[in-house]
PDB file of C-alpha atoms in Angstrom:
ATOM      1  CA  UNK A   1      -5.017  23.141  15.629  1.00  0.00           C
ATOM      2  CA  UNK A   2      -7.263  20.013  14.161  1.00  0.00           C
ATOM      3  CA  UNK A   3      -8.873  22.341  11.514  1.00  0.00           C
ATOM      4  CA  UNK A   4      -5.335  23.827  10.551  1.00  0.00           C
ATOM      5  CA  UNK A   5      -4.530  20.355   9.329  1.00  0.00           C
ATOM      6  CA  UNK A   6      -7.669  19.843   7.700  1.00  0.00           C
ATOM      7  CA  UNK A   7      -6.906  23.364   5.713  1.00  0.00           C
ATOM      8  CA  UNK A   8      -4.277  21.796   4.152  1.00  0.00           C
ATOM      9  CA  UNK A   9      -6.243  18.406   3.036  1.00  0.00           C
ATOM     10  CA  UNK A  10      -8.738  20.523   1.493  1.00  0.00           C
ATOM     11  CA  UNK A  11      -6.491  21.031  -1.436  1.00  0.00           C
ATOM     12  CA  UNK A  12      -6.209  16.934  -1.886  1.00  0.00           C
ATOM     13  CA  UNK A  13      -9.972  16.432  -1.537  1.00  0.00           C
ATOM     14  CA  UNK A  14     -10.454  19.366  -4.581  1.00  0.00           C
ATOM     15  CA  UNK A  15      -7.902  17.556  -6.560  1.00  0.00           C
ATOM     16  CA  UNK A  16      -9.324  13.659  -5.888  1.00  0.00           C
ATOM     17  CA  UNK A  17     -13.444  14.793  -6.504  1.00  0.00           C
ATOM     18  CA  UNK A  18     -11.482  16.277  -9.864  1.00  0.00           C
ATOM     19  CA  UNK A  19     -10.092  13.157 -10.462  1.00  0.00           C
ATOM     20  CA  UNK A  20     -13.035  11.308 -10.150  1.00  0.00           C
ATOM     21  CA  UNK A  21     -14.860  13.848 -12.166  1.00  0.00           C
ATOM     22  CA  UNK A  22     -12.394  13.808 -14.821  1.00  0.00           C
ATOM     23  CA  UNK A  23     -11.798  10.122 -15.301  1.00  0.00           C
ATOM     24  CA  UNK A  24     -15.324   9.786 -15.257  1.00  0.00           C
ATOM     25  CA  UNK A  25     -16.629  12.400 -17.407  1.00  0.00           C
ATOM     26  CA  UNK A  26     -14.667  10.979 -19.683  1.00  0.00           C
ATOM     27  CA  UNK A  27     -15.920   7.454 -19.703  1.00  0.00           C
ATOM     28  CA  UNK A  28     -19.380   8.607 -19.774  1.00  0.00           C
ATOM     29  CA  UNK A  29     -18.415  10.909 -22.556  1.00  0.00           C
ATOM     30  CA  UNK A  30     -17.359   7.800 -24.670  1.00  0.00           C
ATOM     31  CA  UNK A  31     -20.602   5.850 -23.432  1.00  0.00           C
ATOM     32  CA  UNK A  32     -22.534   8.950 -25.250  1.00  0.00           C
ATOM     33  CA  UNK A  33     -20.431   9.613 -28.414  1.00  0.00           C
ATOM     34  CA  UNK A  34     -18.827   6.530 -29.820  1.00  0.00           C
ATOM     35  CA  UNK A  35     -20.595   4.256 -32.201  1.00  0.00           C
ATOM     36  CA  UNK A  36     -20.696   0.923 -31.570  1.00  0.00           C
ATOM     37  CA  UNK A  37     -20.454  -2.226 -34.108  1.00  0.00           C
ATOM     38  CA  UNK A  38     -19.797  -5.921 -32.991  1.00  0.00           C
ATOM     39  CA  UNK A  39     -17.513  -8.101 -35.070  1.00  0.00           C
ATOM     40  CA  UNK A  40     -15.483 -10.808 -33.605  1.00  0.00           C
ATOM     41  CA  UNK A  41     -12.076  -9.059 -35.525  1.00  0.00           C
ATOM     42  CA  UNK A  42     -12.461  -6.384 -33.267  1.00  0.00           C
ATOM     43  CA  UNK A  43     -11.700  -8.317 -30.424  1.00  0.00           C
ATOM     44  CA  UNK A  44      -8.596  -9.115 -31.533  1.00  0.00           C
ATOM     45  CA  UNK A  45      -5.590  -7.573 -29.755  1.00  0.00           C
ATOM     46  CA  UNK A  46      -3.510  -6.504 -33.189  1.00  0.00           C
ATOM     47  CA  UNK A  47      -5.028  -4.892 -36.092  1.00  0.00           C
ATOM     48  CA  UNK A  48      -2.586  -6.456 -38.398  1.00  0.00           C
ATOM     49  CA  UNK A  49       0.387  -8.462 -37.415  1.00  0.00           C
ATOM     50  CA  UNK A  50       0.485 -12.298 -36.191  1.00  0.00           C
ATOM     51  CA  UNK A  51      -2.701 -13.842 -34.343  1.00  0.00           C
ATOM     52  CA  UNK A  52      -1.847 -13.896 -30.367  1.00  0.00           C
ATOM     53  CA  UNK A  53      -2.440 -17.752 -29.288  1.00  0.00           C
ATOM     54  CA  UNK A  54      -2.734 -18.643 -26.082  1.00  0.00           C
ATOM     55  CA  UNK A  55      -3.767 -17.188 -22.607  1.00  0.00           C
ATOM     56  CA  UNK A  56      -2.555 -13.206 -22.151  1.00  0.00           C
ATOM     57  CA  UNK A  57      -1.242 -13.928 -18.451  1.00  0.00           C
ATOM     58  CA  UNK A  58       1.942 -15.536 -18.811  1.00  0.00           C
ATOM     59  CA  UNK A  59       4.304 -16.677 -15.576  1.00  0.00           C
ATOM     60  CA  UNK A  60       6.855 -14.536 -14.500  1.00  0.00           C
ATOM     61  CA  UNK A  61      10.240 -15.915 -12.848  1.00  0.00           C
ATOM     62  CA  UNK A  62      10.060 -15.510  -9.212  1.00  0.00           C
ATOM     63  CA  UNK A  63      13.767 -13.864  -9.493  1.00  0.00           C
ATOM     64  CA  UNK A  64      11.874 -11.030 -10.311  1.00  0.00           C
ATOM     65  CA  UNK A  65      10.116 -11.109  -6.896  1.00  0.00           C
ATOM     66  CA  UNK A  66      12.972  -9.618  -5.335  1.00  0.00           C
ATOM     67  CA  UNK A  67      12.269  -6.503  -7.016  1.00  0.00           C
ATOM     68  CA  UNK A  68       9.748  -6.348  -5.241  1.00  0.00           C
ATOM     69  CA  UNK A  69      10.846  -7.050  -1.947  1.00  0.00           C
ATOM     70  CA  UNK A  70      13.748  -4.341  -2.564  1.00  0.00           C
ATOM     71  CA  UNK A  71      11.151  -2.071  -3.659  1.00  0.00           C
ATOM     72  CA  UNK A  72       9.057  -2.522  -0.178  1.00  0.00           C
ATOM     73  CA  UNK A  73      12.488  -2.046   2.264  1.00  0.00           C
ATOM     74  CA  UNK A  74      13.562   1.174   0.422  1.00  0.00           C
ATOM     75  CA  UNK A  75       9.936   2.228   0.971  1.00  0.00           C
ATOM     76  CA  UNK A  76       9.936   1.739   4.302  1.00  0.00           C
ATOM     77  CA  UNK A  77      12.644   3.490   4.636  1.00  0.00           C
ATOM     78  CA  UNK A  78      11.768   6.379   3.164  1.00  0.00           C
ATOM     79  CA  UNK A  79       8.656   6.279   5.621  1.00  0.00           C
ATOM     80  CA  UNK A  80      11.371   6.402   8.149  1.00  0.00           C
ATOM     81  CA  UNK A  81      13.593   9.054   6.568  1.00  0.00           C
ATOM     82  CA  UNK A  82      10.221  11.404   6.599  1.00  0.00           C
ATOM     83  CA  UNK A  83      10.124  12.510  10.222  1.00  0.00           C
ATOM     84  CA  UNK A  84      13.756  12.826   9.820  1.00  0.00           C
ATOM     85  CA  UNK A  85      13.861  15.229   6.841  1.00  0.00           C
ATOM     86  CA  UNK A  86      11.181  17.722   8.469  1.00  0.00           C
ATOM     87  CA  UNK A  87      13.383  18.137  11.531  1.00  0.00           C
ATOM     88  CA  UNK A  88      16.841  17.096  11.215  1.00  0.00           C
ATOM     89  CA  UNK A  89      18.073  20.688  11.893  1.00  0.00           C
ATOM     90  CA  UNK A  90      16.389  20.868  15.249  1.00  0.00           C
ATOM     91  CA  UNK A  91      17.407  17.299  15.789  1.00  0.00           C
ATOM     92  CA  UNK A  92      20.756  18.040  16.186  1.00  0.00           C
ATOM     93  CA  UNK A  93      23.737  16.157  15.343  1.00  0.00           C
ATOM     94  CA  UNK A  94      23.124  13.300  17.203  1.00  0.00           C
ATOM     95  CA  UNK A  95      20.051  12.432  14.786  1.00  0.00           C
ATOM     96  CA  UNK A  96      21.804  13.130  12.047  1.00  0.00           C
ATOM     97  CA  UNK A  97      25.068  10.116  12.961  1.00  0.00           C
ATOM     98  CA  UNK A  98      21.485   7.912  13.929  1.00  0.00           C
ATOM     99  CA  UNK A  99      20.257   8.435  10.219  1.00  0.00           C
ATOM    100  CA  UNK A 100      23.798   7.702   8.764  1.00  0.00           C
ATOM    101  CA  UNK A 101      24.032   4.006  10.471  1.00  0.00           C
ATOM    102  CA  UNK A 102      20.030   3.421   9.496  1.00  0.00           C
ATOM    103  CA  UNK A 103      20.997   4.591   6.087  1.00  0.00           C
ATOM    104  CA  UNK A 104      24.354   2.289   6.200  1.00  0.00           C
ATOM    105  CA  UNK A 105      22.874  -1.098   7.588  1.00  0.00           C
ATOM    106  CA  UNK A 106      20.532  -1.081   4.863  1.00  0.00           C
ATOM    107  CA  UNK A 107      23.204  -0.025   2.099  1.00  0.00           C
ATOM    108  CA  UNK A 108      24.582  -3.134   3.158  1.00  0.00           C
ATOM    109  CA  UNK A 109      21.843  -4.945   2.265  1.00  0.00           C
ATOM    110  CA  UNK A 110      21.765  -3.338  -1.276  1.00  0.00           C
ATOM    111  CA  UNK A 111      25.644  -3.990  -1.661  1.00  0.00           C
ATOM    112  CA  UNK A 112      24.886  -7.381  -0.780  1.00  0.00           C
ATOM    113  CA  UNK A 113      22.074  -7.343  -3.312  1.00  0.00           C
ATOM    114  CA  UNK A 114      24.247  -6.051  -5.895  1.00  0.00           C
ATOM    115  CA  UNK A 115      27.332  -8.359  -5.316  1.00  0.00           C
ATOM    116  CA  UNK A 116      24.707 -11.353  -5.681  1.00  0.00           C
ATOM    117  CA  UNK A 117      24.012 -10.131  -8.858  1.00  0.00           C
ATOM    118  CA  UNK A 118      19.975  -9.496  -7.947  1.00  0.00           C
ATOM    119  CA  UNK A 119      19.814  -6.471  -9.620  1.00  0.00           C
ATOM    120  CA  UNK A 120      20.975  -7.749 -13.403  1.00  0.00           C
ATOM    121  CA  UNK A 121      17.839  -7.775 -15.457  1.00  0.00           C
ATOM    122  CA  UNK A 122      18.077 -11.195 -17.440  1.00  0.00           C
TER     123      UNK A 122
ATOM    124  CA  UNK B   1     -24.539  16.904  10.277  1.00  0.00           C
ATOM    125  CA  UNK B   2     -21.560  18.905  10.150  1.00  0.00           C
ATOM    126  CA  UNK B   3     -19.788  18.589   7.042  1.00  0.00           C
ATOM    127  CA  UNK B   4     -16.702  16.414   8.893  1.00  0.00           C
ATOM    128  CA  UNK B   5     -19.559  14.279   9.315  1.00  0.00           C
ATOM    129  CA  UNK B   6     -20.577  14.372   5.487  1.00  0.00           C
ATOM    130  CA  UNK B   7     -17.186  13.734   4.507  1.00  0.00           C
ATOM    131  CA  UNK B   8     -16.342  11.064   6.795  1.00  0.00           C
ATOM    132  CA  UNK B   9     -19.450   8.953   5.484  1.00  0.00           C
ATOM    133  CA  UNK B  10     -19.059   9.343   1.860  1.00  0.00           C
ATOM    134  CA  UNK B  11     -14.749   8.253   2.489  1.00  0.00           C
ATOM    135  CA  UNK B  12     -16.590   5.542   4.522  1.00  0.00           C
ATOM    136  CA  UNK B  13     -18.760   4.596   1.747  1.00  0.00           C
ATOM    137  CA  UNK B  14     -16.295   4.746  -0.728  1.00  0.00           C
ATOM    138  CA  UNK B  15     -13.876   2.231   1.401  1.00  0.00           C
ATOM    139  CA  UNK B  16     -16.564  -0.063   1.819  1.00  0.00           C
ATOM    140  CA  UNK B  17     -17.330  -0.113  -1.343  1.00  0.00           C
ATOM    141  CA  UNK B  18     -13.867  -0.919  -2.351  1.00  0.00           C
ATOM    142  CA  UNK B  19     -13.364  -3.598   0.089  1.00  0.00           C
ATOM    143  CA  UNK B  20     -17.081  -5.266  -1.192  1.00  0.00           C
ATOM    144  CA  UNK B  21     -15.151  -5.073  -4.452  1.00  0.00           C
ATOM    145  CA  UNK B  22     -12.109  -7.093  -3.237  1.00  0.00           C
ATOM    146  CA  UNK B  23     -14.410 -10.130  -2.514  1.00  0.00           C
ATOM    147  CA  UNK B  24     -17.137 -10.118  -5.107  1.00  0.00           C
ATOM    148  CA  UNK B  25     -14.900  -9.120  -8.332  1.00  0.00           C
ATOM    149  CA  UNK B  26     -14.435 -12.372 -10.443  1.00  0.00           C
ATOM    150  CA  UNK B  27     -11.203 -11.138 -12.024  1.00  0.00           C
ATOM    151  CA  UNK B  28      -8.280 -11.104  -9.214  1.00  0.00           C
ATOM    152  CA  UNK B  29      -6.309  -8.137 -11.053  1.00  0.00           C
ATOM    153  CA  UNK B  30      -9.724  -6.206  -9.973  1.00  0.00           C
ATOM    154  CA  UNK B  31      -9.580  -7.589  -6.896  1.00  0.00           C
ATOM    155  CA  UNK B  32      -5.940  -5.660  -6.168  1.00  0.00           C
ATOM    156  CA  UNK B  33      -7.528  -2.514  -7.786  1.00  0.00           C
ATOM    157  CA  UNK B  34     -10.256  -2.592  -5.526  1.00  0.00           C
ATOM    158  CA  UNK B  35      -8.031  -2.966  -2.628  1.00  0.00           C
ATOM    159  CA  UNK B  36      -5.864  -0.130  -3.316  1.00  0.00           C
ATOM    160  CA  UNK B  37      -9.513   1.486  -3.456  1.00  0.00           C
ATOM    161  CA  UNK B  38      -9.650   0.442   0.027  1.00  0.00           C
ATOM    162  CA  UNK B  39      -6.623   0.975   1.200  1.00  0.00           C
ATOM    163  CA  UNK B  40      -6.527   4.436   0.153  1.00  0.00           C
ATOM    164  CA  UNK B  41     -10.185   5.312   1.921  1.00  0.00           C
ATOM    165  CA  UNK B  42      -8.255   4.284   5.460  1.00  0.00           C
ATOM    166  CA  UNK B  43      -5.868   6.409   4.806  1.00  0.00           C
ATOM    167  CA  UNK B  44      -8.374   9.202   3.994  1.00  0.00           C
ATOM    168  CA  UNK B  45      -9.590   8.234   7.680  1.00  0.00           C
ATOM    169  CA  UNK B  46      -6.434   8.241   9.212  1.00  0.00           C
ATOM    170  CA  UNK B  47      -6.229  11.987   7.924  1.00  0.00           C
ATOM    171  CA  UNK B  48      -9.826  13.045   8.853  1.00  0.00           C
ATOM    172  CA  UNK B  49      -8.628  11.443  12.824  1.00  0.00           C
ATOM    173  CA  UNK B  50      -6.093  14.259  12.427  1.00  0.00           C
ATOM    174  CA  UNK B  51      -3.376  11.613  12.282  1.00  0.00           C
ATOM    175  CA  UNK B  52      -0.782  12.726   9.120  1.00  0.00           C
ATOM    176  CA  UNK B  53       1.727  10.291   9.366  1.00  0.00           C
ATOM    177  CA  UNK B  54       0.006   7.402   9.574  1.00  0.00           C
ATOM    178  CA  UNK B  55      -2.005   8.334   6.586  1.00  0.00           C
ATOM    179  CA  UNK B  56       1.582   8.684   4.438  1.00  0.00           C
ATOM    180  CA  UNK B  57       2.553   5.667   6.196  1.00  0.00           C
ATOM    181  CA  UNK B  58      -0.808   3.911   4.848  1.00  0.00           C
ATOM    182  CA  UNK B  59      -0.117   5.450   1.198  1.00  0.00           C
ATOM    183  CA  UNK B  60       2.847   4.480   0.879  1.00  0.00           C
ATOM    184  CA  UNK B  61       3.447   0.864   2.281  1.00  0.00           C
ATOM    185  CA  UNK B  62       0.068  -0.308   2.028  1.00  0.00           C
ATOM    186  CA  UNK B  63      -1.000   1.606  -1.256  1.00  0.00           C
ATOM    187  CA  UNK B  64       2.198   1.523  -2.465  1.00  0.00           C
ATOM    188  CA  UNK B  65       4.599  -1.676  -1.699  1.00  0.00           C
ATOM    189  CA  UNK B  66       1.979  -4.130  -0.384  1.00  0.00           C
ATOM    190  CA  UNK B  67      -0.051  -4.178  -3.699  1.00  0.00           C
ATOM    191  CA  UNK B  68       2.826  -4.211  -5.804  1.00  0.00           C
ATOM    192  CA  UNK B  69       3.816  -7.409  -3.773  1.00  0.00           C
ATOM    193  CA  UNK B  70       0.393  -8.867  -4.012  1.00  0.00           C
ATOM    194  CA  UNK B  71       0.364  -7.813  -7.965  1.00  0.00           C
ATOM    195  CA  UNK B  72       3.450  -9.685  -8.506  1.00  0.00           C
ATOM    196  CA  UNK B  73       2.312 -12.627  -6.276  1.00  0.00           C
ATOM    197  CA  UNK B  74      -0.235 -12.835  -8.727  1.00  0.00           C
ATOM    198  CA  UNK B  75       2.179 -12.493 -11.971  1.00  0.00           C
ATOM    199  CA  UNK B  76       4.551 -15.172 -10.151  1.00  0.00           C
ATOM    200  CA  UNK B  77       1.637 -17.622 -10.082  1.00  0.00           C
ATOM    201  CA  UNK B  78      -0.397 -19.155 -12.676  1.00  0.00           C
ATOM    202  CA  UNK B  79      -3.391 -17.838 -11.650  1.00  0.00           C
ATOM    203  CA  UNK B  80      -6.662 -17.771 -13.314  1.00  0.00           C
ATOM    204  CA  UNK B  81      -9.918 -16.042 -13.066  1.00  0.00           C
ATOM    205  CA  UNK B  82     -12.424 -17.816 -10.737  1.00  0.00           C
ATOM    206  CA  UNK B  83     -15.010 -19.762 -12.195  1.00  0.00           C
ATOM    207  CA  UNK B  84     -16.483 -21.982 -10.085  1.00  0.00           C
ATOM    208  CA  UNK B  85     -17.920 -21.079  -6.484  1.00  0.00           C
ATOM    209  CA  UNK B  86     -14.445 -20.689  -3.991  1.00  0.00           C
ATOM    210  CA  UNK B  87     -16.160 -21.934  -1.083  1.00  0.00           C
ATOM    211  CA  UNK B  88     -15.658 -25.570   0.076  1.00  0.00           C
ATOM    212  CA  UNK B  89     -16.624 -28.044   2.901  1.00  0.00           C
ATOM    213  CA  UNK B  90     -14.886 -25.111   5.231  1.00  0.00           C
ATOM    214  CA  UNK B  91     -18.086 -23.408   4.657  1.00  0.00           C
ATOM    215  CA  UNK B  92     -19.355 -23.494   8.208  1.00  0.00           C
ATOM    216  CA  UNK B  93     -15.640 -23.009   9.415  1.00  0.00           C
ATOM    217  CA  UNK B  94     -15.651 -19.745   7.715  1.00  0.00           C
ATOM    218  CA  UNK B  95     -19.621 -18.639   8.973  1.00  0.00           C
ATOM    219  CA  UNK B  96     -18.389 -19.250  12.464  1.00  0.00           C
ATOM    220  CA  UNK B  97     -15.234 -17.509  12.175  1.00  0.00           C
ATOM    221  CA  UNK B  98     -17.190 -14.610  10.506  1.00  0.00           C
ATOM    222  CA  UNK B  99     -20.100 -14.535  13.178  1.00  0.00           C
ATOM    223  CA  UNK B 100     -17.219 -14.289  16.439  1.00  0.00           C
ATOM    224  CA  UNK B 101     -15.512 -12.093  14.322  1.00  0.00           C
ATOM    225  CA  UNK B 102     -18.352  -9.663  14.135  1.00  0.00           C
ATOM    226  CA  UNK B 103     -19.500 -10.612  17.356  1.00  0.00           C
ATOM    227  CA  UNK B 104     -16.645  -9.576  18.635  1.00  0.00           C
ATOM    228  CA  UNK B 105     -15.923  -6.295  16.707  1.00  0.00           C
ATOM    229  CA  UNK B 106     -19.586  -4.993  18.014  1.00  0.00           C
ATOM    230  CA  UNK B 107     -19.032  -5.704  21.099  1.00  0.00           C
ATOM    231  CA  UNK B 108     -15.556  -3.860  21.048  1.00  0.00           C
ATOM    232  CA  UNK B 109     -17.680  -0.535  19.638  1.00  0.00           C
ATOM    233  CA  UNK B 110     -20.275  -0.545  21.954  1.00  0.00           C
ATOM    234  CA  UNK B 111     -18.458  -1.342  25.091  1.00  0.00           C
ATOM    235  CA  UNK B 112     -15.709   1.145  24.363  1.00  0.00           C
ATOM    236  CA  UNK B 113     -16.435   5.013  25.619  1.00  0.00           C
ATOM    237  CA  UNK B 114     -15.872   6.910  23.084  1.00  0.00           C
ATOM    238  CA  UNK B 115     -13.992  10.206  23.803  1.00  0.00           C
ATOM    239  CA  UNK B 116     -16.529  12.660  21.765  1.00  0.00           C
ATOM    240  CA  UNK B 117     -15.868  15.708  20.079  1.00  0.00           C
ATOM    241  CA  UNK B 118     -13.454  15.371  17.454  1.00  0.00           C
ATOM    242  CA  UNK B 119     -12.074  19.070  18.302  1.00  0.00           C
ATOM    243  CA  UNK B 120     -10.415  17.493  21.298  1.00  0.00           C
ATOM    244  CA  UNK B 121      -8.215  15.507  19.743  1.00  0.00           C
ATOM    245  CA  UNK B 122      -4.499  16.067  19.761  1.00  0.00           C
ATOM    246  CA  UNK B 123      -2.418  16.593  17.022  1.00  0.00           C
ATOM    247  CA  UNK B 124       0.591  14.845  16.995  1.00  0.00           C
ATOM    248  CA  UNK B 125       3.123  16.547  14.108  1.00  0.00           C
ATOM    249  CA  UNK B 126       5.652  14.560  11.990  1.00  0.00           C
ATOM    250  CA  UNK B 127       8.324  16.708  14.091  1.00  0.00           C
ATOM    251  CA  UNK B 128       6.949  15.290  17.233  1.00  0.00           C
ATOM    252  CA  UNK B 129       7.278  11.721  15.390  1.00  0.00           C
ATOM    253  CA  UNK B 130      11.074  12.744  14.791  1.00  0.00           C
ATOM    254  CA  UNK B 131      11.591  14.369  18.081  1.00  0.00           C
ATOM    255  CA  UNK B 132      10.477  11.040  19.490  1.00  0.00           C
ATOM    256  CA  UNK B 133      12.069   8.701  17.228  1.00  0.00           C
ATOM    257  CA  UNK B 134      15.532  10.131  17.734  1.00  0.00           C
ATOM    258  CA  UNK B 135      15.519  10.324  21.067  1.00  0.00           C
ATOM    259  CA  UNK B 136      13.373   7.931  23.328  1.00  0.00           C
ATOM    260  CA  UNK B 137      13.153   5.349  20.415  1.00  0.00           C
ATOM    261  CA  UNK B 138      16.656   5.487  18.565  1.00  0.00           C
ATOM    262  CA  UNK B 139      17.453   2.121  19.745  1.00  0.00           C
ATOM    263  CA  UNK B 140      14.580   0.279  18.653  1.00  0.00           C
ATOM    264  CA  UNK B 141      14.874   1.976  15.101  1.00  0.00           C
ATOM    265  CA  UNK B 142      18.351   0.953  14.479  1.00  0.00           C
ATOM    266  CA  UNK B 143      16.942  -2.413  15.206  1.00  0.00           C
ATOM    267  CA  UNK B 144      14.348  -1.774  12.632  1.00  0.00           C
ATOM    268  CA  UNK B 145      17.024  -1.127  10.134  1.00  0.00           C
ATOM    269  CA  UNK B 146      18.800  -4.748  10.976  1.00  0.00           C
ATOM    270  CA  UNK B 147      15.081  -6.491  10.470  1.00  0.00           C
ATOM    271  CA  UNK B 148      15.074  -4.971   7.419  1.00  0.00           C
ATOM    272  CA  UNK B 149      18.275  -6.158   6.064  1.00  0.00           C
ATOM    273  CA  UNK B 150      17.456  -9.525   7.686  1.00  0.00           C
ATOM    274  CA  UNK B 151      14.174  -9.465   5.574  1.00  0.00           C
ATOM    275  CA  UNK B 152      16.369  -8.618   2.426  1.00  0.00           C
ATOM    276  CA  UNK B 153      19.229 -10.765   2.602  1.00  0.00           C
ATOM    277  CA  UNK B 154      16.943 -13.625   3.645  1.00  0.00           C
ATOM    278  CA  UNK B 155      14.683 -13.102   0.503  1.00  0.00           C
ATOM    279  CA  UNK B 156      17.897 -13.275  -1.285  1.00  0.00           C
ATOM    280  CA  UNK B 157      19.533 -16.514  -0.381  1.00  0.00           C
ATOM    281  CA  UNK B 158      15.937 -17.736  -0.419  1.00  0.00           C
ATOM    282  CA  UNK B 159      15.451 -17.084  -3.940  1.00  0.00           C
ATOM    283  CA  UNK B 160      19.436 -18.003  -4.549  1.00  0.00           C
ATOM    284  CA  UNK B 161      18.814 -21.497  -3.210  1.00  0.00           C
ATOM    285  CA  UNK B 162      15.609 -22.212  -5.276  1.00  0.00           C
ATOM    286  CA  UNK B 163      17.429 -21.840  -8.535  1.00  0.00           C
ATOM    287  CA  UNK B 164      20.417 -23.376  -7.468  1.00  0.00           C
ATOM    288  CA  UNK B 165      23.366 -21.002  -8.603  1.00  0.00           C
TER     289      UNK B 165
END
């Protein structure tokens, strides 16, 4: 039974050493090839254009914090809605009506969101 | 050494190394990239202790939603890259905390009998998760949905009331 699982997780740890292999042959690759030449102009973020002044971090409005905080309940609920989805038909109904009010308290919560006017991008 | 064993050390490595990164990087953007680094090797763990769920459960809120909320923390603030040393007069504070801490956590390994052969442990399935969840536990998780909407609607009128509209 435990190697069964780890069968299937073979498959992810081929495609993550690729990963790793990839993004990194690739960085070496351009340590190797590319020629280097230090000038101060090519530190500059435009080619051509207007000079950027000031600091590259600027302060975002907090209103768009709540993106976030949407983004982390419907996550969450999609955690929940995973050990649903692989068994709902063995569940029965009874599951199913369970998933409909989980589904509906929190699509209250996005109504809610939505009448507040949270999701307008200003 | 079996190769479990092989692989376990090198995920074990690699999360180290990624959590090393989260307090010795001097740019705090790198910081959040070495905790995903982190973040991602427990989950690698979770799925080597033959635990599935909790491993998707680690990608996704902790990979996933709890950086994005500490990368937009970070956007929200004016926050710089450190300069100067962080530490303070809580210097001392923070060694003791640190030695108990350890202390503590060694004591909890050694102390602790450990169970043994990793074939032995159980499996638990998703559907077992579901089984459970919707039956034994549907209460509780319709209360989870409530906390949820709690959590949202409070952010809301939180954020409403700041900017006074």
């Amino acid at each position: 039974m435990t190697s069964e699982v780890f069968n299937v997780y073979i498959a992810v740890l081929i495609a993550t050493i690729f990963g790793f292999v990839l993004v990194g042959s690739a960085l070496i690759g351009n340590l190797i090839l590319s020629p280097r030449q230090k000038s101060p102009h090519k530190g500059v973020t435009y080619e051509c254009g207007m000079l950027p002044i000031g600091r590259s971090r600027a302060q975002v409005h907090f209103r768009y914090y709540l993106f976030a905080i949407l983004f982390l309940i419907f996550d969450i609920e999609a955690v929940f809605l995973f050990p649903w989805a692989v068994s709902f038909v063995e569940l029965g109904e009874q599951a199913f009506y369970e998933m409909l009010v989980f589904i509906g308290i929190l699509a209250f919560g996005l109504l809610y969101a939505w009448k507040k006017g949270v999701l307008n991008w200003r | 050494m079996t190769y479990e064993e092989a692989l376990f050390y090198v995920i074990a490595a690699i999360t180290v190394a990624g959590a090393l990164g989260v307090v010795t990087a001097r740019n705090v953007i790198h910081s959040a990239l070495f905790l995903i680094l982190a973040l991602l090797g427990v989950a690698a763990v979770y799925v080597l202790l033959a635990s599935e769920f909790l491993a998707i459960v680690q990608v996704l809120v902790y990979g996933g939603a709890v950086t994005i909320l500490i990368l937009f923390a970070m956007m929200l603030t004016r926050v710089r890259d450190i300069e100067g040393p962080l530490d303070g007069p809580q210097r001392p504070f923070a060694a003791l905390a640190a030695t108990v801490f350890l202390g503590t956590t060694v004591l909890a390994v050694t102390q602790t009998e450990w169970r043994g052969e990793t074939d032995e442990a159980t499996v638990v399935t998703i559907e077992q998760i579901g089984e459970a969840l919707f039956s034994t536990w549907a209460m509780p998780f319709e209360i989870a949905s409530l906390l949820l909407m709690v959590a949202l609607i409070g952010a809301i009128v939180l954020a409403r009331g700041e900017e006074g509209e």
